[in-house]
């Protein structure tokens, strides 16, 4: 009996997801089909249809799992200790200086190798 209920729930979830995808496809088609109507109205209509599709999709098991993942992610982001403005500027400055140093070293290395190659091939003056 339990496997029947799970199978029925899974098929209902599949139908809900199919309806949500169908709504999105219809909304996108309508957005381009009614190109003569104001862009603002078309965007509002597309947003409304997308919200409806999202509501339907979040009624499925996968939708609930996705919503739980988003909620957990937001909770973890709140725990992050973000750097101050000064720390960010200092780190950015260190990265820029290191990129310049590595670029100059690679440029010099390239010049040395090119000189060696020209000497070996006899193309140098």
Short mmCIF file of N, CA, C and O in Angstrom, two decimals:
data_model
loop_
_atom_site.label_atom_id
_atom_site.label_comp_id
_atom_site.label_asym_id
_atom_site.label_seq_id
_atom_site.Cartn_x
_atom_site.Cartn_y
_atom_site.Cartn_z
N UNK A 1 0.83 -1.18 0.00
CA UNK A 1 0.00 0.00 0.00
C UNK A 1 0.87 1.24 0.00
O UNK A 1 0.56 2.20 -0.67
N UNK A 2 1.97 1.21 0.73
CA UNK A 2 2.85 2.37 0.81
C UNK A 2 3.53 2.64 -0.52
O UNK A 2 3.72 3.78 -0.91
N UNK A 3 3.92 1.59 -1.24
CA UNK A 3 4.57 1.77 -2.53
C UNK A 3 3.61 2.37 -3.55
O UNK A 3 4.01 3.12 -4.42
N UNK A 4 2.31 2.02 -3.42
CA UNK A 4 1.31 2.63 -4.32
C UNK A 4 1.20 4.13 -4.08
O UNK A 4 1.11 4.91 -5.02
N UNK A 5 1.22 4.53 -2.82
CA UNK A 5 1.12 5.96 -2.49
C UNK A 5 2.35 6.71 -2.98
O UNK A 5 2.25 7.83 -3.48
N UNK A 6 3.51 6.08 -2.85
CA UNK A 6 4.74 6.72 -3.34
C UNK A 6 4.73 6.84 -4.85
O UNK A 6 5.15 7.85 -5.40
N UNK A 7 4.25 5.80 -5.53
CA UNK A 7 4.18 5.85 -6.99
C UNK A 7 3.20 6.92 -7.44
O UNK A 7 3.45 7.65 -8.41
N UNK A 8 2.06 7.02 -6.76
CA UNK A 8 1.06 8.04 -7.11
C UNK A 8 1.62 9.43 -6.86
O UNK A 8 1.44 10.34 -7.65
N UNK A 9 2.37 9.61 -5.74
CA UNK A 9 2.97 10.91 -5.43
C UNK A 9 4.04 11.28 -6.44
O UNK A 9 4.15 12.44 -6.85
N UNK A 10 4.82 10.28 -6.87
CA UNK A 10 5.86 10.54 -7.86
C UNK A 10 5.24 10.93 -9.20
O UNK A 10 5.74 11.84 -9.87
N UNK A 11 4.17 10.25 -9.58
CA UNK A 11 3.54 10.59 -10.87
C UNK A 11 2.87 11.97 -10.78
O UNK A 11 2.89 12.72 -11.76
N UNK A 12 2.30 12.29 -9.63
CA UNK A 12 1.71 13.61 -9.46
C UNK A 12 2.78 14.69 -9.50
O UNK A 12 2.57 15.76 -10.10
N UNK A 13 3.95 14.41 -8.90
CA UNK A 13 5.06 15.35 -8.97
C UNK A 13 5.51 15.56 -10.42
O UNK A 13 5.81 16.67 -10.83
N UNK A 14 5.57 14.47 -11.18
CA UNK A 14 5.98 14.58 -12.58
C UNK A 14 4.98 15.42 -13.37
O UNK A 14 5.37 16.24 -14.21
N UNK A 15 3.70 15.24 -13.09
CA UNK A 15 2.67 16.04 -13.77
C UNK A 15 2.81 17.51 -13.40
O UNK A 15 2.73 18.39 -14.27
N UNK A 16 3.04 17.78 -12.12
CA UNK A 16 3.21 19.18 -11.69
C UNK A 16 4.42 19.83 -12.36
O UNK A 16 4.35 20.97 -12.80
N UNK A 17 5.53 19.10 -12.44
CA UNK A 17 6.71 19.64 -13.10
C UNK A 17 6.47 19.87 -14.58
O UNK A 17 6.91 20.87 -15.16
N UNK A 18 5.75 18.95 -15.21
CA UNK A 18 5.42 19.11 -16.63
C UNK A 18 4.55 20.34 -16.84
O UNK A 18 4.75 21.10 -17.80
N UNK A 19 3.58 20.55 -15.96
CA UNK A 19 2.72 21.74 -16.07
C UNK A 19 3.54 23.01 -15.87
O UNK A 19 3.36 24.00 -16.60
N UNK A 20 4.45 22.99 -14.93
CA UNK A 20 5.29 24.17 -14.69
C UNK A 20 6.16 24.48 -15.90
O UNK A 20 6.28 25.64 -16.33
N UNK A 21 6.74 23.45 -16.49
CA UNK A 21 7.57 23.66 -17.69
C UNK A 21 6.71 24.14 -18.85
O UNK A 21 7.09 25.04 -19.59
N UNK A 22 5.52 23.56 -18.99
CA UNK A 22 4.60 24.00 -20.04
C UNK A 22 4.23 25.47 -19.88
O UNK A 22 4.20 26.22 -20.85
N UNK A 23 3.96 25.88 -18.64
CA UNK A 23 3.64 27.29 -18.39
C UNK A 23 4.81 28.20 -18.79
O UNK A 23 4.60 29.26 -19.39
N UNK A 24 6.02 27.80 -18.44
CA UNK A 24 7.19 28.61 -18.81
C UNK A 24 7.34 28.71 -20.32
O UNK A 24 7.60 29.79 -20.86
N UNK A 25 7.16 27.60 -21.02
CA UNK A 25 7.28 27.61 -22.48
C UNK A 25 6.20 28.51 -23.09
O UNK A 25 6.49 29.31 -23.98
N UNK A 26 4.98 28.39 -22.60
CA UNK A 26 3.89 29.23 -23.10
C UNK A 26 4.18 30.70 -22.80
O UNK A 26 3.95 31.58 -23.64
N UNK A 27 4.69 31.00 -21.63
CA UNK A 27 5.01 32.38 -21.27
C UNK A 27 6.08 32.97 -22.17
O UNK A 27 5.97 34.11 -22.64
N UNK A 28 7.13 32.20 -22.44
CA UNK A 28 8.20 32.69 -23.32
C UNK A 28 7.67 32.85 -24.74
O UNK A 28 7.97 33.85 -25.42
N UNK A 29 6.87 31.90 -25.21
CA UNK A 29 6.28 32.01 -26.54
C UNK A 29 5.41 33.26 -26.64
O UNK A 29 5.50 34.02 -27.61
N UNK A 30 4.57 33.48 -25.63
CA UNK A 30 3.69 34.65 -25.65
C UNK A 30 4.48 35.94 -25.60
O UNK A 30 4.10 36.94 -26.24
N UNK A 31 5.59 35.95 -24.88
CA UNK A 31 6.42 37.14 -24.81
C UNK A 31 6.89 37.57 -26.19
O UNK A 31 6.87 38.75 -26.54
N UNK A 32 7.32 36.63 -26.99
CA UNK A 32 7.81 36.96 -28.33
C UNK A 32 6.67 37.08 -29.36
O UNK A 32 6.78 37.82 -30.32
N UNK A 33 5.59 36.34 -29.17
CA UNK A 33 4.49 36.38 -30.11
C UNK A 33 3.79 37.74 -30.08
O UNK A 33 3.40 38.27 -31.12
N UNK A 34 3.65 38.30 -28.90
CA UNK A 34 2.99 39.60 -28.76
C UNK A 34 4.02 40.74 -28.73
O UNK A 34 3.99 41.61 -27.85
N UNK A 35 4.90 40.76 -29.70
CA UNK A 35 5.97 41.76 -29.75
C UNK A 35 5.45 43.17 -29.96
O UNK A 35 6.11 44.14 -29.61
N UNK A 36 4.25 43.29 -30.49
CA UNK A 36 3.70 44.62 -30.74
C UNK A 36 3.18 45.29 -29.47
O UNK A 36 2.97 46.50 -29.44
N UNK A 37 2.98 44.51 -28.43
CA UNK A 37 2.50 45.06 -27.15
C UNK A 37 3.69 45.64 -26.39
O UNK A 37 4.84 45.24 -26.59
N UNK A 38 3.42 46.55 -25.49
CA UNK A 38 4.46 47.21 -24.70
C UNK A 38 5.37 46.19 -24.02
O UNK A 38 4.91 45.17 -23.47
N UNK A 39 6.65 46.48 -24.04
CA UNK A 39 7.62 45.58 -23.42
C UNK A 39 7.36 45.44 -21.92
O UNK A 39 7.51 44.35 -21.35
N UNK A 40 6.98 46.52 -21.28
CA UNK A 40 6.70 46.47 -19.85
C UNK A 40 5.58 45.48 -19.54
O UNK A 40 5.70 44.66 -18.62
N UNK A 41 4.52 45.52 -20.32
CA UNK A 41 3.40 44.59 -20.09
C UNK A 41 3.82 43.15 -20.37
O UNK A 41 3.42 42.24 -19.64
N UNK A 42 4.62 42.95 -21.40
CA UNK A 42 5.07 41.59 -21.70
C UNK A 42 5.97 41.06 -20.59
O UNK A 42 5.87 39.90 -20.20
N UNK A 43 6.86 41.91 -20.05
CA UNK A 43 7.73 41.48 -18.95
C UNK A 43 6.91 41.16 -17.71
O UNK A 43 7.16 40.15 -17.04
N UNK A 44 5.94 42.00 -17.40
CA UNK A 44 5.09 41.75 -16.23
C UNK A 44 4.34 40.43 -16.42
O UNK A 44 4.26 39.61 -15.50
N UNK A 45 3.80 40.20 -17.61
CA UNK A 45 3.10 38.95 -17.88
C UNK A 45 4.02 37.74 -17.74
O UNK A 45 3.65 36.72 -17.15
N UNK A 46 5.23 37.86 -18.27
CA UNK A 46 6.19 36.76 -18.17
C UNK A 46 6.57 36.50 -16.71
O UNK A 46 6.71 35.35 -16.29
N UNK A 47 6.74 37.57 -15.93
CA UNK A 47 7.05 37.39 -14.51
C UNK A 47 5.91 36.71 -13.76
O UNK A 47 6.14 35.85 -12.90
N UNK A 48 4.68 37.08 -14.07
CA UNK A 48 3.52 36.47 -13.41
C UNK A 48 3.44 34.99 -13.76
O UNK A 48 3.24 34.13 -12.88
N UNK A 49 3.62 34.67 -15.04
CA UNK A 49 3.56 33.27 -15.45
C UNK A 49 4.72 32.48 -14.83
O UNK A 49 4.54 31.35 -14.37
N UNK A 50 5.90 33.09 -14.78
CA UNK A 50 7.05 32.41 -14.17
C UNK A 50 6.81 32.17 -12.69
O UNK A 50 7.18 31.12 -12.15
N UNK A 51 6.22 33.15 -12.01
CA UNK A 51 5.92 32.97 -10.58
C UNK A 51 4.92 31.84 -10.38
O UNK A 51 5.06 31.02 -9.46
N UNK A 52 3.92 31.78 -11.24
CA UNK A 52 2.95 30.68 -11.16
C UNK A 52 3.60 29.33 -11.39
O UNK A 52 3.31 28.36 -10.68
N UNK A 53 4.51 29.27 -12.37
CA UNK A 53 5.22 28.01 -12.63
C UNK A 53 6.10 27.64 -11.44
O UNK A 53 6.20 26.47 -11.08
N UNK A 54 6.73 28.64 -10.82
CA UNK A 54 7.57 28.37 -9.65
C UNK A 54 6.74 27.85 -8.48
O UNK A 54 7.15 26.92 -7.78
N UNK A 55 5.57 28.44 -8.28
CA UNK A 55 4.69 27.98 -7.19
C UNK A 55 4.30 26.53 -7.42
O UNK A 55 4.32 25.71 -6.49
N UNK A 56 3.97 26.19 -8.65
CA UNK A 56 3.59 24.81 -8.95
C UNK A 56 4.79 23.88 -8.76
O UNK A 56 4.68 22.80 -8.18
N UNK A 57 5.97 24.31 -9.23
CA UNK A 57 7.17 23.46 -9.11
C UNK A 57 7.56 23.25 -7.66
O UNK A 57 8.04 22.17 -7.29
N UNK A 58 7.38 24.26 -6.82
CA UNK A 58 7.76 24.13 -5.41
C UNK A 58 6.78 23.27 -4.63
O UNK A 58 7.03 22.96 -3.46
N UNK A 59 5.69 22.84 -5.24
CA UNK A 59 4.75 21.93 -4.58
C UNK A 59 5.18 20.48 -4.72
O UNK A 59 4.59 19.60 -4.10
N UNK A 60 6.21 20.23 -5.52
CA UNK A 60 6.71 18.86 -5.69
C UNK A 60 7.76 18.55 -4.64
O UNK A 60 8.25 19.44 -3.93
N UNK A 61 8.15 17.29 -4.57
CA UNK A 61 9.18 16.87 -3.61
C UNK A 61 10.52 17.53 -3.95
O UNK A 61 11.22 18.02 -3.08
N UNK A 62 10.87 17.54 -5.23
CA UNK A 62 12.12 18.20 -5.64
C UNK A 62 12.07 19.69 -5.35
O UNK A 62 13.08 20.28 -4.97
N UNK A 63 10.94 20.30 -5.54
CA UNK A 63 10.80 21.72 -5.25
C UNK A 63 10.99 22.01 -3.77
O UNK A 63 11.65 22.98 -3.39
N UNK A 64 10.42 21.14 -2.93
CA UNK A 64 10.59 21.33 -1.49
C UNK A 64 12.05 21.13 -1.08
O UNK A 64 12.57 21.86 -0.24
N UNK A 65 12.71 20.16 -1.70
CA UNK A 65 14.14 19.95 -1.41
C UNK A 65 14.97 21.15 -1.87
O UNK A 65 15.89 21.57 -1.17
N UNK A 66 14.63 21.70 -3.03
CA UNK A 66 15.33 22.89 -3.52
C UNK A 66 15.12 24.07 -2.58
O UNK A 66 16.06 24.80 -2.25
N UNK A 67 13.88 24.25 -2.13
CA UNK A 67 13.59 25.35 -1.21
C UNK A 67 14.34 25.17 0.10
O UNK A 67 14.85 26.14 0.67
N UNK A 68 14.43 23.95 0.60
CA UNK A 68 15.17 23.68 1.83
C UNK A 68 16.66 23.96 1.64
O UNK A 68 17.31 24.52 2.52
N UNK A 69 17.20 23.61 0.46
CA UNK A 69 18.59 23.89 0.16
C UNK A 69 18.85 25.39 0.14
O UNK A 69 19.86 25.87 0.69
N UNK A 70 17.94 26.15 -0.46
CA UNK A 70 18.10 27.61 -0.50
C UNK A 70 18.06 28.18 0.91
O UNK A 70 18.87 29.05 1.28
N UNK A 71 17.15 27.71 1.73
CA UNK A 71 17.06 28.20 3.11
C UNK A 71 18.32 27.86 3.90
O UNK A 71 18.84 28.70 4.65
N UNK A 72 18.83 26.65 3.73
CA UNK A 72 20.06 26.26 4.42
C UNK A 72 21.25 27.08 3.93
O UNK A 72 22.12 27.47 4.72
N UNK A 73 21.29 27.36 2.63
CA UNK A 73 22.38 28.17 2.08
C UNK A 73 22.35 29.58 2.65
O UNK A 73 23.40 30.15 2.99
N UNK A 74 21.17 30.16 2.75
CA UNK A 74 21.06 31.51 3.32
C UNK A 74 21.53 31.51 4.77
O UNK A 74 22.17 32.46 5.22
N UNK A 75 21.21 30.45 5.50
CA UNK A 75 21.64 30.37 6.90
C UNK A 75 23.16 30.30 6.98
O UNK A 75 23.78 30.94 7.84
N UNK A 76 23.79 29.54 6.08
CA UNK A 76 25.25 29.43 6.08
C UNK A 76 25.90 30.75 5.68
O UNK A 76 26.96 31.11 6.20
N UNK A 77 25.30 31.48 4.75
CA UNK A 77 25.85 32.78 4.34
C UNK A 77 25.83 33.76 5.50
O UNK A 77 26.74 34.59 5.65
N UNK A 78 24.82 33.67 6.33
CA UNK A 78 24.76 34.56 7.50
C UNK A 78 25.89 34.28 8.49
O UNK A 78 26.28 35.15 9.25
N UNK A 79 26.43 33.05 8.48
CA UNK A 79 27.50 32.69 9.41
C UNK A 79 28.87 33.17 8.94
O UNK A 79 29.82 33.17 9.71
N UNK A 80 28.98 33.57 7.67
CA UNK A 80 30.26 33.96 7.11
C UNK A 80 30.70 35.29 7.71
O UNK A 80 29.91 36.22 7.86
N UNK A 81 31.98 35.38 8.05
CA UNK A 81 32.55 36.63 8.54
C UNK A 81 33.16 37.32 7.32
O UNK A 81 34.19 36.90 6.78
N UNK A 82 32.51 38.37 6.85
CA UNK A 82 32.94 39.06 5.65
C UNK A 82 34.09 40.01 5.98
O UNK A 82 34.13 40.60 7.05
N UNK A 83 35.05 40.16 5.05
CA UNK A 83 36.18 41.06 5.31
C UNK A 83 35.73 42.53 5.30
O UNK A 83 34.75 42.88 4.66
N UNK A 84 36.51 43.34 6.01
CA UNK A 84 36.21 44.77 6.03
C UNK A 84 36.66 45.39 4.71
O UNK A 84 37.33 44.76 3.89
N UNK A 85 36.33 46.66 4.52
CA UNK A 85 36.71 47.36 3.30
C UNK A 85 38.24 47.44 3.18
O UNK A 85 38.80 47.24 2.12
N UNK A 86 38.89 47.73 4.31
CA UNK A 86 40.35 47.85 4.30
C UNK A 86 41.00 46.51 3.95
O UNK A 86 41.94 46.46 3.15
N UNK A 87 40.51 45.42 4.52
CA UNK A 87 41.07 44.10 4.20
C UNK A 87 40.87 43.76 2.73
O UNK A 87 41.77 43.21 2.08
N UNK A 88 39.73 44.12 2.20
CA UNK A 88 39.45 43.85 0.79
C UNK A 88 40.39 44.64 -0.11
O UNK A 88 40.93 44.11 -1.09
N UNK A 89 40.58 45.92 0.20
CA UNK A 89 41.49 46.75 -0.59
C UNK A 89 42.93 46.24 -0.51
O UNK A 89 43.64 46.19 -1.52
N UNK A 90 43.37 45.85 0.67
CA UNK A 90 44.73 45.34 0.83
C UNK A 90 44.92 44.04 0.05
O UNK A 90 45.94 43.86 -0.63
N UNK A 91 43.97 43.15 0.13
CA UNK A 91 44.06 41.89 -0.60
C UNK A 91 44.06 42.14 -2.10
O UNK A 91 44.84 41.51 -2.84
N UNK A 92 43.22 43.05 -2.56
CA UNK A 92 43.19 43.37 -3.99
C UNK A 92 44.52 43.96 -4.44
O UNK A 92 45.03 43.61 -5.52
N UNK A 93 45.10 44.82 -3.64
CA UNK A 93 46.39 45.41 -3.97
C UNK A 93 47.48 44.34 -4.06
O UNK A 93 48.30 44.35 -4.98
N UNK A 94 47.48 43.39 -3.13
CA UNK A 94 48.46 42.31 -3.16
C UNK A 94 48.29 41.48 -4.43
O UNK A 94 49.28 41.13 -5.09
N UNK A 95 47.05 41.20 -4.80
CA UNK A 95 46.80 40.41 -6.01
C UNK A 95 47.28 41.16 -7.25
O UNK A 95 47.95 40.58 -8.12
N UNK A 96 46.99 42.45 -7.35
CA UNK A 96 47.41 43.24 -8.51
C UNK A 96 48.93 43.28 -8.60
O UNK A 96 49.52 43.10 -9.68
N UNK A 97 49.61 43.51 -7.48
CA UNK A 97 51.08 43.57 -7.48
C UNK A 97 51.66 42.21 -7.88
O UNK A 97 52.60 42.15 -8.69
N UNK A 98 51.11 41.13 -7.37
CA UNK A 98 51.62 39.80 -7.72
C UNK A 98 51.40 39.49 -9.19
O UNK A 98 52.25 38.89 -9.84
N UNK A 99 50.27 39.90 -9.74
CA UNK A 99 50.02 39.68 -11.16
C UNK A 99 51.03 40.45 -12.00
O UNK A 99 51.57 39.93 -12.99
N UNK A 100 51.32 41.68 -11.61
CA UNK A 100 52.33 42.46 -12.34
C UNK A 100 53.71 41.81 -12.24
O UNK A 100 54.42 41.71 -13.25
N UNK A 101 54.10 41.36 -11.07
CA UNK A 101 55.41 40.73 -10.88
C UNK A 101 55.51 39.45 -11.72
O UNK A 101 56.50 39.23 -12.43
N UNK A 102 54.50 38.61 -11.66
CA UNK A 102 54.52 37.36 -12.42
C UNK A 102 54.52 37.67 -13.92
O UNK A 102 55.22 37.01 -14.70
N UNK A 103 53.78 38.69 -14.34
CA UNK A 103 53.77 39.07 -15.75
C UNK A 103 55.14 39.52 -16.22
O UNK A 103 55.60 39.14 -17.31
N UNK A 104 55.82 40.33 -15.42
CA UNK A 104 57.16 40.80 -15.78
C UNK A 104 58.15 39.63 -15.82
O UNK A 104 58.97 39.52 -16.74
N UNK A 105 58.08 38.72 -14.84
CA UNK A 105 58.98 37.56 -14.82
C UNK A 105 58.74 36.69 -16.05
O UNK A 105 59.70 36.25 -16.71
N UNK A 106 57.50 36.45 -16.41
CA UNK A 106 57.22 35.64 -17.59
C UNK A 106 57.67 36.35 -18.87
O UNK A 106 58.17 35.70 -19.80
N UNK A 107 57.53 37.66 -18.93
CA UNK A 107 57.99 38.43 -20.09
C UNK A 107 59.51 38.31 -20.23
O UNK A 107 60.02 38.09 -21.33
N UNK A 108 60.23 38.44 -19.10
CA UNK A 108 61.69 38.30 -19.15
C UNK A 108 62.10 36.88 -19.54
O UNK A 108 63.03 36.69 -20.33
N UNK A 109 61.41 35.89 -18.99
CA UNK A 109 61.69 34.50 -19.34
C UNK A 109 61.46 34.27 -20.83
O UNK A 109 62.26 33.60 -21.50
N UNK A 110 60.40 34.84 -21.39
CA UNK A 110 60.11 34.73 -22.81
C UNK A 110 61.21 35.39 -23.64
O UNK A 110 61.63 34.85 -24.67
N UNK A 111 61.67 36.57 -23.21
CA UNK A 111 62.74 37.26 -23.94
C UNK A 111 64.02 36.43 -23.95
O UNK A 111 64.68 36.31 -24.98
N UNK A 112 64.37 35.83 -22.82
CA UNK A 112 65.58 35.01 -22.74
C UNK A 112 65.45 33.79 -23.65
O UNK A 112 66.37 33.47 -24.41
N UNK A 113 64.32 33.11 -23.59
CA UNK A 113 64.13 31.94 -24.44
C UNK A 113 64.14 32.31 -25.92
O UNK A 113 64.69 31.59 -26.76
N UNK A 114 63.54 33.45 -26.28
CA UNK A 114 63.53 33.89 -27.67
C UNK A 114 64.95 34.22 -28.13
O UNK A 114 65.32 33.91 -29.27
N UNK A 115 65.74 34.83 -27.27
CA UNK A 115 67.12 35.14 -27.63
C UNK A 115 67.92 33.86 -27.85
O UNK A 115 68.70 33.75 -28.80
N UNK A 116 67.73 32.89 -26.99
CA UNK A 116 68.42 31.61 -27.12
C UNK A 116 67.99 30.94 -28.43
O UNK A 116 68.83 30.40 -29.19
N UNK A 117 66.72 30.95 -28.73
CA UNK A 117 66.22 30.34 -29.94
C UNK A 117 66.76 31.03 -31.20
O UNK A 117 67.17 30.37 -32.16
N UNK A 118 66.80 32.34 -31.16
CA UNK A 118 67.36 33.08 -32.32
C UNK A 118 68.85 32.77 -32.49
O UNK A 118 69.33 32.64 -33.62
N UNK A 119 69.56 32.64 -31.38
CA UNK A 119 70.99 32.32 -31.46
C UNK A 119 71.20 30.92 -32.05
O UNK A 119 72.07 30.71 -32.90
N UNK A 120 70.38 29.96 -31.60
CA UNK A 120 70.53 28.59 -32.08
C UNK A 120 70.13 28.43 -33.54
O UNK A 120 70.71 27.61 -34.27
N UNK A 121 69.15 29.18 -33.99
CA UNK A 121 68.68 29.06 -35.37
C UNK A 121 69.42 29.98 -36.31
O UNK A 121 69.24 29.92 -37.53
N UNK A 122 70.22 30.89 -35.79
CA UNK A 122 71.00 31.81 -36.61
C UNK A 122 70.18 32.93 -37.21
O UNK A 122 70.59 33.54 -38.17
N UNK A 123 69.02 33.22 -36.65
CA UNK A 123 68.16 34.28 -37.18
C UNK A 123 68.47 35.64 -36.56
O UNK A 123 67.97 36.65 -37.01
N UNK A 124 69.26 35.66 -35.53
CA UNK A 124 69.60 36.92 -34.88
C UNK A 124 70.67 37.68 -35.65
O UNK A 124 71.38 37.13 -36.48
N UNK A 125 70.78 38.97 -35.44
CA UNK A 125 71.72 39.80 -36.17
C UNK A 125 73.06 39.66 -35.67
O UNK A 125 74.13 39.46 -35.85
#
